[in-house]
Each structure stands twice: as C-alpha cells, then as structure tokens.
Amino acid sequence: MPVQSKLKGLIAEFGLSQKQLAKHLGITLRTFNDKINGKTDFSLKEARIVSSYFGKTIEEIFLESELTQTKQN
C-alpha cells in the first residue's frame, strides 16, 4: 500500500484532520499536503513524530511492503 494511502487511512481512523497533524508536526497545511501527496518527502524527524503519534514503527507507515516478482527467461 502506498505511503500516502497509509497516512490518509490512519488520519481517518484516528478522527484527525490533516491540519491537526500538520500542526503537531510544526509545519503548514500546504507543506503537509505536499508531503502526503508525494510531492516532497517527510524528514526522518517528521517520520518519527508521525509514527510515534500513531503508535506504529516508521517501517509500518513509510515503507511499502509490496513484493516485485521478476520474470525469468
């Protein structure tokens, strides 16, 4: 699942607004929107804050767990 989908799902699950999470991170809503829409990346510090806030590991939120199969010739 893409990072953006995971974050949007967690925000909804916790009944938050993007504005509330942006404020918790100390960034503007516009900056947060750029990050959640994949235009810019979350810093390691921001990733730690987000993961701690939701009680998850950084890996659970920010790493995609899809496996890619390679075609053998």
PDB file of C-alpha atoms in Angstrom:
ATOM      1  CA  MET A   1       0.000   0.000   0.000  1.00  0.00           C
ATOM      2  CA  PRO A   2       1.432   3.417  -0.881  1.00  0.00           C
ATOM      3  CA  VAL A   3       2.615   5.626   1.960  1.00  0.00           C
ATOM      4  CA  GLN A   4       0.039   8.292   1.111  1.00  0.00           C
ATOM      5  CA  SER A   5      -2.815   5.797   1.429  1.00  0.00           C
ATOM      6  CA  LYS A   6      -1.485   4.502   4.747  1.00  0.00           C
ATOM      7  CA  LEU A   7      -1.256   8.011   6.179  1.00  0.00           C
ATOM      8  CA  LYS A   8      -4.656   9.080   4.932  1.00  0.00           C
ATOM      9  CA  GLY A   9      -6.126   5.885   6.400  1.00  0.00           C
ATOM     10  CA  LEU A  10      -4.508   6.488   9.791  1.00  0.00           C
ATOM     11  CA  ILE A  11      -5.663  10.100   9.841  1.00  0.00           C
ATOM     12  CA  ALA A  12      -9.238   8.972   9.173  1.00  0.00           C
ATOM     13  CA  GLU A  13      -9.003   6.069  11.646  1.00  0.00           C
ATOM     14  CA  PHE A  14      -7.883   8.414  14.421  1.00  0.00           C
ATOM     15  CA  GLY A  15     -10.516  11.023  13.518  1.00  0.00           C
ATOM     16  CA  LEU A  16      -7.929  13.696  12.777  1.00  0.00           C
ATOM     17  CA  SER A  17      -7.740  16.364  10.160  1.00  0.00           C
ATOM     18  CA  GLN A  18      -4.653  16.914   8.050  1.00  0.00           C
ATOM     19  CA  LYS A  19      -4.465  20.373   9.597  1.00  0.00           C
ATOM     20  CA  GLN A  20      -4.240  18.870  13.098  1.00  0.00           C
ATOM     21  CA  LEU A  21      -1.409  16.537  12.130  1.00  0.00           C
ATOM     22  CA  ALA A  22       0.401  19.345  10.309  1.00  0.00           C
ATOM     23  CA  LYS A  23       0.189  21.455  13.457  1.00  0.00           C
ATOM     24  CA  HIS A  24       1.531  18.552  15.536  1.00  0.00           C
ATOM     25  CA  LEU A  25       4.479  18.326  13.113  1.00  0.00           C
ATOM     26  CA  GLY A  26       5.044  22.086  13.238  1.00  0.00           C
ATOM     27  CA  ILE A  27       4.529  22.565   9.507  1.00  0.00           C
ATOM     28  CA  THR A  28       1.941  24.377   7.428  1.00  0.00           C
ATOM     29  CA  LEU A  29      -1.045  22.590   5.959  1.00  0.00           C
ATOM     30  CA  ARG A  30       0.285  23.325   2.468  1.00  0.00           C
ATOM     31  CA  THR A  31       3.629  21.698   3.304  1.00  0.00           C
ATOM     32  CA  PHE A  32       1.831  18.724   4.843  1.00  0.00           C
ATOM     33  CA  ASN A  33      -0.346  18.360   1.744  1.00  0.00           C
ATOM     34  CA  ASP A  34       2.768  18.350  -0.451  1.00  0.00           C
ATOM     35  CA  LYS A  35       4.210  15.579   1.701  1.00  0.00           C
ATOM     36  CA  ILE A  36       1.081  13.431   1.915  1.00  0.00           C
ATOM     37  CA  ASN A  37       0.538  13.756  -1.835  1.00  0.00           C
ATOM     38  CA  GLY A  38       4.103  12.630  -2.567  1.00  0.00           C
ATOM     39  CA  LYS A  39       5.390  15.953  -3.911  1.00  0.00           C
ATOM     40  CA  THR A  40       8.003  16.193  -1.147  1.00  0.00           C
ATOM     41  CA  ASP A  41       9.331  13.688   1.358  1.00  0.00           C
ATOM     42  CA  PHE A  42       8.874  13.558   5.102  1.00  0.00           C
ATOM     43  CA  SER A  43      12.093  14.176   7.004  1.00  0.00           C
ATOM     44  CA  LEU A  44      13.322  11.476   9.367  1.00  0.00           C
ATOM     45  CA  LYS A  45      12.312  13.677  12.301  1.00  0.00           C
ATOM     46  CA  GLU A  46       8.793  14.085  10.869  1.00  0.00           C
ATOM     47  CA  ALA A  47       8.546  10.342  10.190  1.00  0.00           C
ATOM     48  CA  ARG A  48       9.489   9.635  13.803  1.00  0.00           C
ATOM     49  CA  ILE A  49       6.877  12.077  15.092  1.00  0.00           C
ATOM     50  CA  VAL A  50       4.159  10.607  12.855  1.00  0.00           C
ATOM     51  CA  SER A  51       4.987   7.009  13.715  1.00  0.00           C
ATOM     52  CA  SER A  52       5.102   7.772  17.432  1.00  0.00           C
ATOM     53  CA  TYR A  53       1.803   9.664  17.239  1.00  0.00           C
ATOM     54  CA  PHE A  54       0.055   6.663  15.671  1.00  0.00           C
ATOM     55  CA  GLY A  55       1.868   4.052  17.775  1.00  0.00           C
ATOM     56  CA  LYS A  56       3.451   2.440  14.725  1.00  0.00           C
ATOM     57  CA  THR A  57       7.001   1.915  13.541  1.00  0.00           C
ATOM     58  CA  ILE A  58       8.458   4.087  10.803  1.00  0.00           C
ATOM     59  CA  GLU A  59       8.626   0.972   8.634  1.00  0.00           C
ATOM     60  CA  GLU A  60       4.924   0.214   9.086  1.00  0.00           C
ATOM     61  CA  ILE A  61       3.959   3.637   7.780  1.00  0.00           C
ATOM     62  CA  PHE A  62       6.703   4.774   5.450  1.00  0.00           C
ATOM     63  CA  LEU A  63       7.951   1.607   3.743  1.00  0.00           C
ATOM     64  CA  GLU A  64       5.931  -0.072   1.056  1.00  0.00           C
ATOM     65  CA  SER A  65       5.703  -3.815   1.567  1.00  0.00           C
ATOM     66  CA  GLU A  66       4.888  -4.876  -1.947  1.00  0.00           C
ATOM     67  CA  LEU A  67       6.995  -7.627  -3.420  1.00  0.00           C
ATOM     68  CA  THR A  68       8.025  -7.397  -7.022  1.00  0.00           C
ATOM     69  CA  GLN A  69       8.255 -10.605  -8.983  1.00  0.00           C
ATOM     70  CA  THR A  70      10.844 -10.869 -11.701  1.00  0.00           C
ATOM     71  CA  LYS A  71      10.133 -12.747 -14.850  1.00  0.00           C
ATOM     72  CA  GLN A  72      12.647 -15.472 -15.591  1.00  0.00           C
ATOM     73  CA  ASN A  73      13.538 -16.162 -19.213  1.00  0.00           C
TER      74      ASN A  73
END
